[in-house]
XYZ file of C-alpha atoms in Angstrom:
777
model
C -1.733 -30.304 -14.208
C 0.622 -30.411 -11.244
C 1.887 -33.830 -12.271
C 2.867 -32.294 -15.619
C 4.639 -29.425 -13.811
C 6.460 -31.970 -11.657
C 7.655 -33.843 -14.756
C 8.872 -30.566 -16.276
C 10.760 -29.636 -13.105
C 12.440 -33.047 -12.807
C 13.054 -34.159 -16.409
C 14.138 -30.746 -17.718
C 15.509 -29.303 -14.510
C 18.693 -27.905 -16.033
C 16.810 -26.128 -18.825
C 14.418 -24.684 -16.236
C 17.341 -23.343 -14.174
C 19.122 -21.905 -17.205
C 15.904 -20.162 -18.206
C 15.535 -18.745 -14.679
C 19.104 -17.366 -14.726
C 18.525 -15.723 -18.122
C 15.248 -14.255 -16.877
C 17.022 -12.809 -13.825
C 19.799 -11.234 -15.907
C 17.452 -9.690 -18.490
C 14.969 -8.449 -15.870
C 17.725 -6.949 -13.760
C 19.347 -5.233 -16.733
C 16.111 -3.741 -18.053
C 14.135 -3.172 -14.866
C 16.894 -2.319 -12.397
C 16.546 1.437 -12.983
C 12.760 1.530 -12.862
C 12.652 3.710 -9.709
C 13.871 6.774 -11.606
C 10.950 6.529 -14.054
C 8.080 6.171 -11.593
C 5.719 8.829 -10.240
C 5.264 10.194 -6.716
C 1.629 11.196 -7.269
C -1.504 9.267 -8.073
C -3.628 10.404 -5.130
C -6.425 12.089 -7.103
C -9.391 10.363 -8.731
C -9.284 10.594 -12.517
C -13.095 10.631 -12.827
C -13.734 13.393 -10.276
C -14.864 17.050 -10.638
C -11.615 18.292 -9.096
C -9.620 16.344 -11.694
C -11.699 17.882 -14.503
C -11.209 21.346 -13.019
C -7.461 20.838 -12.871
C -7.399 19.641 -16.480
C -9.288 22.734 -17.689
C -7.030 25.061 -15.702
C -3.961 23.374 -17.116
C -5.088 23.209 -20.736
C -6.906 26.538 -21.145
C -5.271 28.823 -18.578
C -1.875 27.264 -17.901
C -2.835 27.691 -14.254
C -3.293 25.560 -11.176
C -1.873 24.913 -7.737
C 1.735 26.196 -7.447
C 4.090 23.218 -7.376
C 7.353 25.034 -6.598
C 7.494 27.478 -3.670
C 10.509 29.554 -2.682
C 10.503 30.656 0.948
C 12.724 33.746 1.017
C 13.906 34.978 4.406
C 15.492 38.331 5.209
C 18.731 37.839 7.134
C 18.755 41.144 9.055
C 15.928 43.411 7.902
C 12.427 42.747 6.587
C 11.397 41.540 3.153
C 10.604 45.177 2.252
C 14.281 46.169 2.606
C 15.604 47.310 -0.834
C 18.404 44.727 -0.879
C 16.033 41.919 0.045
C 13.446 43.115 -2.502
C 16.104 43.201 -5.232
C 17.255 39.692 -4.351
C 13.647 38.467 -4.333
C 12.853 39.964 -7.731
C 16.050 38.458 -9.148
C 15.067 35.020 -7.843
C 11.619 35.366 -9.446
C 13.163 36.366 -12.802
C 15.568 33.423 -12.718
C 12.755 31.041 -11.858
C 10.600 32.395 -14.701
C 13.356 31.414 -17.127
C 13.622 27.823 -15.959
C 12.549 24.948 -18.154
C 11.363 21.454 -17.215
C 11.938 19.187 -20.198
C 10.427 20.958 -23.201
C 8.085 23.220 -21.188
C 8.884 26.527 -19.559
C 7.459 27.672 -16.267
C 3.728 28.377 -16.567
C 3.587 31.203 -14.026
C 5.630 32.913 -11.321
C 4.161 35.201 -8.658
C 6.280 36.841 -5.987
C 5.559 39.056 -3.007
C 7.533 41.886 -4.576
C 5.481 41.882 -7.801
C 2.141 42.428 -6.031
C 0.692 45.493 -4.277
C 2.041 46.275 -0.796
C 0.379 44.361 2.034
C -0.328 41.271 -0.090
C -0.553 37.905 1.724
C 2.715 36.506 0.354
C 4.616 37.966 3.322
C 4.708 36.464 6.787
C 3.025 38.200 9.704
C 6.350 39.643 10.899
C 7.543 40.473 7.333
C 10.721 38.460 7.847
C 9.781 35.933 5.163
C 8.061 36.076 1.769
C 6.993 33.636 -0.920
C 7.642 33.140 -4.602
C 5.044 30.815 -6.150
C 5.757 29.011 -9.419
C 3.928 26.425 -11.430
C 5.330 24.060 -14.034
C 3.045 22.128 -16.369
C 5.114 18.959 -16.667
C 4.345 15.412 -15.631
C 5.531 14.197 -12.242
C 8.782 12.666 -13.489
C 9.949 15.860 -15.264
C 8.834 17.991 -12.319
C 10.820 15.842 -9.894
C 13.935 16.035 -12.060
C 13.595 19.819 -12.317
C 12.944 20.172 -8.587
C 16.090 18.246 -7.681
C 18.121 20.741 -9.711
C 16.232 23.761 -8.355
C 16.844 22.664 -4.776
C 20.563 22.370 -5.474
C 20.827 25.701 -7.311
C 18.417 27.965 -5.395
C 18.800 26.894 -1.761
C 20.680 29.447 0.333
C 21.214 28.323 3.906
C 21.505 30.444 7.022
C 25.265 29.848 7.117
C 25.858 30.981 3.526
C 27.817 34.222 3.208
C 27.409 37.054 0.740
C 23.619 37.065 0.440
C 20.980 39.239 2.052
C 18.443 36.381 1.984
C 17.999 32.726 2.799
C 16.065 30.508 0.392
C 14.361 27.145 0.952
C 12.142 25.262 -1.486
C 8.756 23.617 -0.978
C 5.692 22.748 -3.033
C 4.756 19.435 -4.597
C 7.804 19.355 -6.865
C 10.474 19.567 -4.131
C 8.256 17.442 -1.854
C 8.001 14.687 -4.472
C 11.737 14.901 -5.088
C 12.500 14.554 -1.382
C 9.976 11.737 -0.990
C 11.600 9.902 -3.921
C 15.035 10.236 -2.365
C 13.649 9.161 0.986
C 11.925 6.100 -0.490
C 15.146 5.024 -2.213
C 17.049 5.372 1.079
C 14.274 3.583 2.925
C 14.315 0.672 0.476
C 18.063 0.283 0.896
C 17.787 0.541 4.687
C 14.919 -1.939 4.810
C 16.842 -4.424 2.684
C 19.988 -4.009 4.789
C 17.906 -4.712 7.901
C 15.536 -7.375 6.613
C 17.816 -9.550 4.489
C 20.515 -10.303 7.127
C 17.929 -10.917 9.867
C 15.853 -13.037 7.508
C 18.889 -15.065 6.487
C 19.798 -15.706 10.129
C 16.245 -16.817 10.885
C 16.198 -19.010 7.777
C 19.425 -20.663 8.899
C 17.831 -21.322 12.273
C 14.615 -22.664 10.737
C 16.180 -24.816 7.999
C 19.315 -25.721 9.977
C 21.316 -25.595 6.750
C 22.960 -22.985 4.524
C 21.824 -24.460 1.205
C 18.166 -24.777 2.210
C 18.189 -21.285 3.740
C 19.359 -19.698 0.484
C 16.554 -21.200 -1.604
C 13.835 -18.689 -0.522
C 16.171 -15.788 -1.270
C 16.746 -17.138 -4.778
C 12.993 -17.355 -5.405
C 12.493 -13.881 -3.930
C 15.237 -12.328 -6.064
C 13.699 -13.770 -9.231
C 10.230 -12.488 -8.315
C 11.407 -8.998 -7.328
C 13.507 -8.280 -10.428
C 10.785 -9.805 -12.599
C 8.239 -7.436 -11.069
C 10.569 -4.482 -11.681
C 10.501 -5.396 -15.366
C 6.695 -5.681 -15.311
C 6.402 -2.230 -13.692
C 8.738 -0.772 -16.293
C 6.501 -2.093 -19.074
C 3.281 -0.968 -17.365
C 4.764 2.493 -16.753
C 5.172 2.933 -20.504
C 1.355 2.813 -20.806
C 0.148 4.406 -17.550
C 1.896 6.168 -14.642
C 3.046 3.876 -11.830
C 3.716 5.097 -8.281
C 7.252 4.782 -6.944
C 5.770 3.511 -3.671
C 4.825 0.269 -5.440
C 8.503 -0.695 -5.138
C 8.087 -1.026 -1.363
C 5.340 -3.595 -1.856
C 7.374 -5.385 -4.512
C 10.351 -5.861 -2.224
C 8.347 -6.741 0.891
C 5.941 -9.174 -0.751
C 8.569 -10.599 -3.066
C 10.745 -11.664 -0.143
C 7.813 -12.531 2.113
C 5.890 -14.720 -0.314
C 9.076 -16.364 -1.537
C 9.837 -17.332 2.049
C 6.277 -18.546 2.654
C 6.153 -20.688 -0.455
C 9.718 -21.979 -0.156
C 9.160 -22.995 3.466
C 6.101 -24.964 2.466
C 7.752 -26.602 -0.561
C 11.076 -27.437 1.118
C 9.445 -28.709 4.317
C 7.188 -31.032 2.326
C 10.139 -32.159 0.196
C 12.123 -33.083 3.291
C 9.091 -34.923 4.596
C 8.769 -36.904 1.349
C 12.506 -37.713 1.339
C 11.936 -39.848 4.429
C 10.350 -42.568 2.273
C 11.174 -41.781 -1.354
C 14.060 -41.070 -3.712
C 14.682 -37.370 -4.477
C 12.934 -37.223 -7.873
C 9.851 -39.004 -6.535
C 9.898 -36.699 -3.512
C 9.953 -33.662 -5.827
C 7.018 -35.034 -7.826
C 4.945 -35.708 -4.726
C 5.877 -32.298 -3.295
C 4.663 -30.465 -6.399
C 1.416 -32.477 -6.425
C 0.670 -31.570 -2.801
C 2.509 -28.482 -1.556
C 2.900 -27.138 -5.105
C -0.861 -27.266 -5.611
C -1.339 -25.416 -2.323
C 1.216 -22.760 -3.259
C -0.394 -22.194 -6.661
C -3.815 -21.664 -5.120
C -2.341 -19.474 -2.407
C -0.666 -17.261 -5.011
C -4.005 -17.071 -6.788
C -5.825 -15.859 -3.681
C -3.148 -13.231 -2.970
C -3.249 -12.017 -6.577
C -7.062 -11.919 -6.487
C -7.035 -9.750 -3.373
C -4.658 -7.271 -4.965
C -6.419 -7.388 -8.326
C -9.389 -5.713 -6.631
C -7.316 -2.518 -6.323
C -7.846 -1.967 -10.047
C -11.458 -0.917 -9.440
C -10.221 2.314 -7.845
C -9.540 5.394 -9.951
C -6.509 6.477 -7.905
C -3.258 5.775 -9.707
C -1.535 5.095 -6.368
C -3.750 2.080 -5.616
C -3.734 0.819 -9.188
C 0.077 0.851 -9.053
C 0.003 -1.496 -6.088
C -2.331 -3.773 -8.025
C 0.192 -3.992 -10.862
C 3.047 -4.688 -8.459
C 1.138 -7.014 -6.129
C -0.414 -9.200 -8.819
C 2.903 -9.475 -10.659
C 4.987 -10.345 -7.618
C 2.499 -12.873 -6.192
C 2.071 -14.652 -9.549
C 5.834 -14.713 -10.151
C 6.517 -15.974 -6.625
C 3.987 -18.764 -7.109
C 5.377 -19.638 -10.548
C 9.008 -19.779 -9.435
C 8.147 -21.685 -6.242
C 6.231 -24.339 -8.192
C 8.544 -24.633 -11.213
C 12.043 -23.295 -10.493
C 12.343 -24.331 -6.839
C 11.411 -27.985 -7.559
C 13.987 -27.986 -10.357
C 16.560 -26.770 -7.848
C 15.521 -29.485 -5.406
C 15.777 -32.103 -8.156
C 19.358 -30.989 -8.847
C 20.281 -30.841 -5.166
C 18.616 -34.105 -4.147
C 19.583 -34.940 -0.581
C 22.217 -32.202 -0.674
C 19.429 -29.768 0.212
C 20.626 -30.414 3.782
C 24.270 -29.683 2.920
C 26.285 -27.290 5.091
C 24.199 -27.949 8.208
C 24.015 -25.421 11.031
C 23.938 -27.148 14.419
C 21.817 -30.265 14.807
C 18.841 -30.290 12.446
C 15.590 -31.459 13.942
C 14.108 -34.648 12.691
C 11.716 -34.227 9.777
C 8.115 -33.798 10.713
C 7.291 -37.076 8.997
C 9.225 -39.166 11.518
C 8.005 -37.395 14.615
C 5.266 -39.328 16.370
C 1.867 -37.626 16.132
C 0.812 -35.784 19.239
C 4.282 -34.721 20.339
C 4.415 -31.311 18.631
C 3.650 -27.969 20.249
C 0.984 -27.145 17.671
C -0.696 -30.504 18.147
C -0.985 -29.731 21.848
C -2.328 -26.270 21.046
C -4.967 -27.782 18.758
C -5.974 -30.317 21.402
C -6.205 -27.608 24.080
C -8.378 -25.419 21.856
C -10.654 -28.238 20.689
C -11.295 -29.391 24.256
C -12.801 -25.995 25.093
C -13.776 -24.304 21.796
C -16.512 -22.011 23.172
C -14.388 -20.357 25.913
C -11.476 -19.962 23.487
C -13.675 -18.376 20.814
C -15.290 -16.066 23.360
C -11.979 -14.893 24.829
C -10.294 -14.327 21.471
C -13.309 -12.465 20.065
C -13.337 -10.142 23.080
C -9.642 -9.328 22.537
C -10.169 -8.708 18.803
C -13.209 -6.513 19.408
C -11.333 -4.426 21.998
C -8.421 -3.977 19.589
C -10.807 -3.076 16.793
C -12.887 -0.559 18.789
C -10.835 2.539 17.781
C -11.479 1.788 14.100
C -14.985 3.240 14.561
C -13.295 6.668 14.704
C -11.261 6.155 11.529
C -10.785 9.435 9.636
C -9.305 9.462 6.155
C -7.152 12.163 4.591
C -4.543 12.653 1.890
C -0.776 12.772 2.426
C 0.893 16.185 2.529
C 4.302 17.469 3.541
C 3.867 16.008 7.037
C 4.508 12.506 5.715
C 8.175 13.578 5.941
C 9.950 14.080 9.272
C 10.219 17.636 10.705
C 13.889 17.719 9.738
C 13.097 17.478 5.997
C 13.856 20.772 4.225
C 10.669 20.833 2.129
C 8.575 19.967 5.199
C 10.107 22.925 7.060
C 8.951 25.309 4.309
C 5.348 24.229 4.749
C 5.605 24.283 8.542
C 6.736 27.911 8.253
C 3.815 28.765 5.936
C 1.348 27.185 8.372
C 2.834 29.031 11.330
C 3.628 32.492 9.952
C 1.505 33.272 6.882
C -2.087 34.561 6.978
C -3.434 32.463 4.104
C -2.835 29.174 2.277
C -2.087 30.452 -1.213
C -1.210 26.963 -2.463
C -4.434 25.626 -0.957
C -6.804 27.818 -2.964
C -10.009 26.379 -4.392
C -10.507 26.907 -8.114
C -14.056 27.489 -9.386
C -13.910 26.890 -13.159
C -16.638 28.244 -15.460
C -16.698 26.695 -18.937
C -19.103 27.709 -21.721
C -19.598 30.919 -19.758
C -19.980 33.172 -22.794
C -17.967 36.339 -23.546
C -16.546 38.401 -20.702
C -19.170 41.132 -20.858
C -22.044 38.655 -20.742
C -20.658 36.694 -17.788
C -19.520 39.656 -15.664
C -22.698 39.719 -13.593
C -22.539 35.990 -12.832
C -18.869 36.243 -11.869
C -19.483 39.184 -9.538
C -22.496 37.520 -7.904
C -20.587 34.258 -7.378
C -17.464 36.028 -6.058
C -19.570 37.993 -3.561
C -21.213 34.778 -2.364
C -17.880 32.969 -2.033
C -16.237 35.899 -0.246
C -18.792 35.609 2.554
C -17.883 32.002 3.381
C -16.023 31.287 6.609
C -12.193 31.154 6.492
C -11.950 32.863 3.071
C -9.257 35.558 2.845
C -10.112 36.781 -0.664
C -11.506 35.764 -4.056
C -9.444 36.565 -7.178
C -11.413 36.976 -10.423
C -11.135 38.527 -13.892
C -13.091 41.589 -12.737
C -11.062 42.148 -9.568
C -10.245 40.944 -6.060
C -13.097 40.433 -3.587
C -12.787 40.630 0.177
C -13.144 37.494 2.323
C -14.419 37.018 5.852
C -10.961 37.665 7.309
C -11.829 41.352 6.694
C -8.794 42.751 4.874
C -7.014 42.595 1.515
C -3.493 43.928 1.049
C -3.672 45.260 4.582
C -6.792 47.330 3.874
C -9.934 46.596 5.969
C -12.942 45.612 3.859
C -16.414 44.135 3.963
C -16.743 40.404 3.147
C -17.856 39.904 -0.439
C -17.010 43.460 -1.518
C -14.959 44.222 -4.620
C -11.742 45.720 -3.221
C -9.273 45.822 -6.126
C -10.950 46.321 -9.547
C -9.310 44.715 -12.555
C -8.482 48.179 -13.883
C -6.112 48.621 -10.946
C -4.426 45.289 -11.651
C -4.326 44.521 -15.408
C -2.625 41.164 -14.789
C -5.898 39.842 -13.388
C -7.617 39.987 -16.773
C -4.713 38.199 -18.466
C -4.702 35.529 -15.802
C -8.421 34.720 -15.627
C -9.886 35.689 -19.012
C -10.273 33.161 -21.836
C -12.874 33.040 -24.634
C -16.029 31.514 -23.133
C -14.209 30.479 -19.965
C -12.924 31.930 -16.708
C -12.228 30.831 -13.153
C -12.284 32.194 -9.623
C -9.518 31.602 -7.092
C -10.861 31.228 -3.529
C -7.978 31.557 -1.053
C -8.602 30.070 2.415
C -7.015 30.703 5.803
C -6.949 27.053 6.883
C -5.100 23.795 6.302
C -6.478 22.500 2.967
C -5.895 18.777 3.590
C -7.835 18.571 6.842
C -11.365 18.117 8.151
C -11.724 21.913 8.046
C -10.511 21.859 4.435
C -13.182 19.265 3.569
C -15.864 21.505 5.077
C -14.446 24.456 3.142
C -14.652 22.511 -0.157
C -18.216 21.500 0.646
C -19.225 25.089 1.386
C -17.653 26.326 -1.863
C -19.493 23.673 -3.863
C -22.803 24.451 -2.160
C -22.321 28.162 -2.845
C -21.623 27.435 -6.512
C -24.676 25.177 -6.732
C -26.922 27.730 -5.023
C -25.735 30.464 -7.374
C -26.976 28.539 -10.396
C -23.706 29.183 -12.251
C -22.476 26.003 -14.029
C -18.964 25.364 -12.707
C -16.656 22.681 -11.337
C -14.585 23.112 -8.188
C -10.977 21.987 -7.857
C -8.036 22.590 -5.550
C -6.431 20.518 -2.761
C -9.471 20.438 -0.459
C -11.796 19.421 -3.293
C -9.283 16.776 -4.348
C -9.366 15.345 -0.814
C -13.170 15.194 -0.833
C -13.270 13.591 -4.280
C -10.570 11.046 -3.450
C -12.473 9.934 -0.337
C -15.751 9.768 -2.257
C -14.095 7.745 -4.990
C -12.619 5.337 -2.458
C -15.714 4.835 -0.353
C -17.917 4.518 -3.423
C -15.829 1.666 -4.840
C -14.899 -0.165 -1.636
C -18.062 -2.364 -1.739
C -17.193 -3.466 -5.285
C -13.583 -4.219 -4.314
C -14.675 -6.201 -1.246
C -17.229 -8.108 -3.340
C -14.569 -8.992 -5.930
C -12.197 -10.239 -3.230
C -14.939 -12.216 -1.484
C -16.297 -13.852 -4.641
C -12.898 -14.798 -6.095
C -11.672 -16.068 -2.723
C -14.859 -18.063 -2.185
C -14.635 -19.650 -5.633
C -10.944 -20.538 -5.288
C -11.387 -22.030 -1.823
C -14.463 -23.964 -2.954
C -12.609 -25.382 -5.956
C -9.796 -26.441 -3.666
C -11.766 -27.843 -0.711
C -15.299 -28.492 -2.022
C -16.852 -26.868 1.056
C -19.272 -24.011 1.642
C -18.422 -23.440 5.299
C -14.639 -23.265 4.873
C -14.665 -20.190 2.573
C -17.342 -18.428 4.655
C -15.392 -19.048 7.863
C -12.195 -17.807 6.227
C -13.849 -14.573 5.077
C -15.424 -13.862 8.491
C -12.245 -14.561 10.454
C -10.176 -12.394 8.106
C -12.539 -9.458 8.597
C -12.276 -9.862 12.389
C -8.488 -9.925 12.238
C -8.299 -6.885 9.955
C -10.714 -4.853 12.087
C -8.408 -5.410 15.063
C -5.437 -4.286 12.965
C -7.223 -1.137 11.815
C -8.225 -0.302 15.372
C -4.623 -0.507 16.530
C -3.464 1.656 13.607
C -6.066 4.331 14.376
C -4.933 4.408 18.002
C -1.241 4.615 17.080
C -1.079 6.697 13.901
C -4.277 8.731 13.757
C -4.528 9.526 17.466
C -0.736 9.823 17.735
C -0.031 7.430 20.609
C 2.939 5.996 18.725
C 4.325 9.253 17.307
C 7.197 9.660 19.786
C 8.296 6.046 19.594
C 8.035 5.794 15.807
C 9.045 9.400 14.994
C 6.179 10.667 12.857
C 3.726 13.575 12.945
C 0.123 12.617 13.672
C -2.325 14.695 11.614
C -5.611 13.381 13.036
C -6.282 11.192 10.003
C -4.825 8.260 8.076
C -3.858 8.519 4.441
C -7.047 7.375 2.699
C -5.309 4.932 0.383
C -3.371 3.025 3.066
C -6.294 1.300 4.873
C -7.641 0.151 1.499
C -4.211 -1.088 0.453
C -3.623 -2.768 3.823
C -6.979 -4.513 3.609
C -6.209 -6.037 0.217
C -2.620 -7.028 1.061
C -3.408 -8.370 4.534
C -6.463 -10.219 3.254
C -4.360 -11.903 0.599
C -1.641 -12.871 3.079
C -4.160 -14.221 5.585
C -5.681 -16.392 2.855
C -2.129 -17.540 2.149
C -1.891 -19.028 5.652
C -5.482 -20.290 5.505
C -4.729 -22.296 2.371
C -1.520 -23.713 3.902
C -3.367 -24.930 6.999
C -6.582 -26.140 5.408
C -4.847 -27.984 2.576
C -3.063 -30.215 5.103
C -6.196 -30.660 7.210
C -8.155 -31.642 4.080
C -5.385 -34.012 3.032
C -5.538 -35.776 6.408
C -9.344 -35.860 6.262
C -9.358 -37.315 2.726
C -7.084 -40.119 3.907
C -9.443 -41.320 6.616
C -8.838 -39.104 9.651
C -11.918 -37.855 11.450
C -12.527 -34.124 11.968
C -10.649 -33.883 15.282
C -7.597 -35.855 14.178
C -7.465 -34.079 10.819
C -7.442 -30.655 12.475
C -4.908 -31.651 15.139
C -2.545 -33.360 12.707
C -2.972 -30.638 10.097
C -2.096 -27.895 12.578
C 0.786 -29.996 13.875
C 2.252 -30.390 10.383
C 1.747 -26.784 9.255
C 1.712 -24.740 12.490
C 5.479 -24.473 12.664
C 5.703 -23.595 8.973
C 2.956 -20.958 9.159
C 4.319 -19.299 12.305
C 7.895 -19.364 10.975
C 6.701 -17.825 7.711
C 4.722 -15.191 9.633
C 7.728 -14.278 11.783
C 9.910 -13.925 8.713
C 7.243 -11.907 6.905
C 6.859 -9.645 9.952
C 10.615 -8.996 9.992
C 10.393 -7.827 6.377
C 7.390 -5.574 6.995
C 8.820 -4.262 10.258
C 11.954 -3.207 8.389
C 9.722 -0.870 6.370
C 8.515 0.634 9.640
C 11.938 2.315 9.763
C 10.884 4.431 6.778
C 10.967 8.214 7.172
C 7.728 8.476 5.150
C 4.913 8.173 7.663
C 2.397 6.239 5.569
C 5.074 3.687 4.591
C 5.752 3.367 8.319
C 2.009 2.851 8.884
C 1.956 0.252 6.121
C 4.875 -1.668 7.650
C 3.619 -1.627 11.240
C 0.039 -2.419 10.210
C 0.947 -5.412 8.076
C 3.336 -6.712 10.746
C 0.498 -6.719 13.265
C -1.948 -8.207 10.720
C 0.414 -11.068 9.843
C 1.191 -11.937 13.466
C -2.456 -11.739 14.538
C -3.478 -13.977 11.690
C -0.815 -16.638 12.135
C -0.869 -16.930 15.922
C -4.388 -15.908 16.936
C -6.632 -16.724 13.965
C -4.936 -19.869 12.601
C -3.714 -21.060 16.005
C -6.966 -20.714 17.972
C -10.086 -19.636 16.090
C -9.679 -21.948 13.087
C -9.357 -25.190 15.111
C -12.061 -24.043 17.537
C -14.584 -23.278 14.780
C -13.710 -26.469 12.907
C -14.219 -28.487 16.094
C -17.693 -26.992 16.545
C -18.612 -27.467 12.892
C -17.609 -31.127 12.791
C -18.572 -32.909 9.585
C -20.200 -29.710 8.282
C -16.692 -28.381 7.549
C -16.657 -30.323 4.280
C -20.367 -30.107 3.394
C -21.778 -28.609 0.208
C -25.270 -28.820 -1.330
C -25.691 -31.577 -3.892
C -25.542 -29.252 -6.958
C -22.361 -27.619 -5.714
C -20.933 -31.000 -4.768
C -21.443 -32.171 -8.360
C -19.861 -28.926 -9.578
C -16.839 -29.546 -7.345
C -16.507 -33.149 -8.502
C -16.457 -31.946 -12.096
C -14.338 -28.789 -11.887
C -12.544 -28.951 -8.523
C -8.883 -29.835 -8.053
C -8.631 -33.536 -7.172
C -5.051 -34.591 -7.766
C -4.507 -37.406 -5.282
C -1.294 -38.511 -3.641
C -1.239 -41.434 -1.222
C 0.204 -40.581 2.164
C 2.873 -43.058 3.163
C 2.896 -43.418 6.970
C 6.487 -43.437 8.185
C 7.870 -46.328 10.190
C 6.615 -46.500 13.736
C 3.286 -44.769 13.019
C 0.121 -46.847 12.811
C -2.079 -45.816 9.875
C -5.534 -44.593 10.835
C -7.198 -47.117 8.511
C -5.569 -50.036 10.387
C -6.147 -48.979 13.961
C -8.775 -46.620 15.400
C -7.563 -43.207 16.505
C -6.346 -43.045 20.057
C -9.237 -40.953 21.406
C -7.784 -40.845 24.914
C -4.628 -39.272 23.565
C -6.490 -36.704 21.499
C -8.653 -36.011 24.508
C -11.766 -34.630 22.801
């Protein structure tokens, strides 16, 4: 197969390059504006009770969590001042007339439209809330919110108004996150691309060679934008998938191009350019193709999750890894065939001699391999201790969902929610919704509703329970400023006719349970659990929704499907590595070492981001948990990248072994030939991921820092020490497989064979015995 690809890349190289240019132009023209069409949500599980509750509320009641909040502040008096009240009512009327796309606002509730003493005023009555809900999809809501922020915001310095106005809620939050992500992408590219280019110039020692990875990366990134545009026409795709597209597109392009170009230069030492291209595709091209397959397999596992956020990263990750592999194996060889020996044109400084003409045993990585293999047990013991210490904090990992605190404290929408947390007695936007379907007519269900509301009102941290028959007191002991007994009916529906209109539908109703705690927190999870237990104990058939229930369901959905995702990754990785190397031990070792490396990464991330030890340095707000989707995403991405380096290293070790080298020489020479490439690729990849650590969105920052650490740990610690140490201890067992599996490998494995031509001055291993004194083991 790879011989056929090599013939295509050499015989039809100009057609291949013309096709690549056309692909780039079309993909850029169609997919360049994809960011504006993507979603900021996707954090709730589509098969969960909270999702079903939200759907019923939306479809039957036009109700749900408010997604636009106006924080109205009185400049000089209180919110009860006539001028402030008039301004507030005018704002509410204007908001009620807004439209998002083809839909009008579903509901608007303001402090001034409710009885005196209601909880929509701050404790000092200097601020009040207007809550609105639009029923549009995320994209329309974001577009509307951008306009609302521009038109409704009244700053403290504005003259001629008795109030200040700031906007929060999911709509303005999503809009600000979208703007922030776009700025972050631009900033990351402005940081990563120049630094990467400088490092590539240093590594390749030539301008032409250094530009090749960027060409492959550009093709893969714009191609993935087009893929995401197409996928988004069928199912919502998260805007955050663009971060992964850019980072992995550049990173994998650099990885694969380094491997291809380095092998091509090596082959040029003894062959003409077209023969060198053919031999490069048959060796390094085969490795790159399998590496892209392992990365894609790792990210494909994200599709088992029901969260749109993670599925979006699967679409982006699989597309970008496959495209990077395709362009590196087909387009890059065509470029090399056109360039020939001019790949070294425009040299920078004095280029090092090609690895093929450097005497074995003189490289840094050869010496590292020899050092490790002389003392494998002490090296393994020491490295394992370090990894276990780094991984220890991961035992305290706590998962949550992102809220406004993913933005920096200076963000306008974040400041609205900070003010609500600090100055308001209840979390109106954090209410739990208890939805009763098939409940019968209102008269028949009244007793069940009253009994359930009384039970819910007696739960800890409940301020009140709103129902179709009235408002019930919570354990905070007052409603509208009037002291009351928990669970008691305080405001009958007759005193507030709007309640019946809001909650009453034929055969259906719902209860709104308003808490006095942070909904997306450990306390919020306990609150959701208590509400669900109370509903279950009451015997009333109902489903519970709201932010806290969404958090619980998202975590349950994740943890319930993690074993399946891990199994998919493990099985596909095992099969691919077995087909490539014909060994049982090699895939098992790779899986175990990857888990060790990732546990150390997770431990460091818990210590920095969950416990907050890096908050001052990295400028983020620690919330006591990590966004539940990020560890899962990091695991899949980091696992795929670590297998990338594993395939690079083992393919060269296996090549040396298949050509007569014993276990020790194969490992030493393999690490010598690939160590520099792997570590250079890891450094370049870490620069790209570290650029995303400059993001103002905290979980993107976590993603960037975590993957930087994972890549560096894997390349320097795992591949540089543990792999040669374990392979030294395993000896001949490295390449062993039971007889049935050996026959399976001989029939279906990849066996394309290329003779290694020893360069001048090097004695082939099949002519003279290895110099055991030099190897020293």
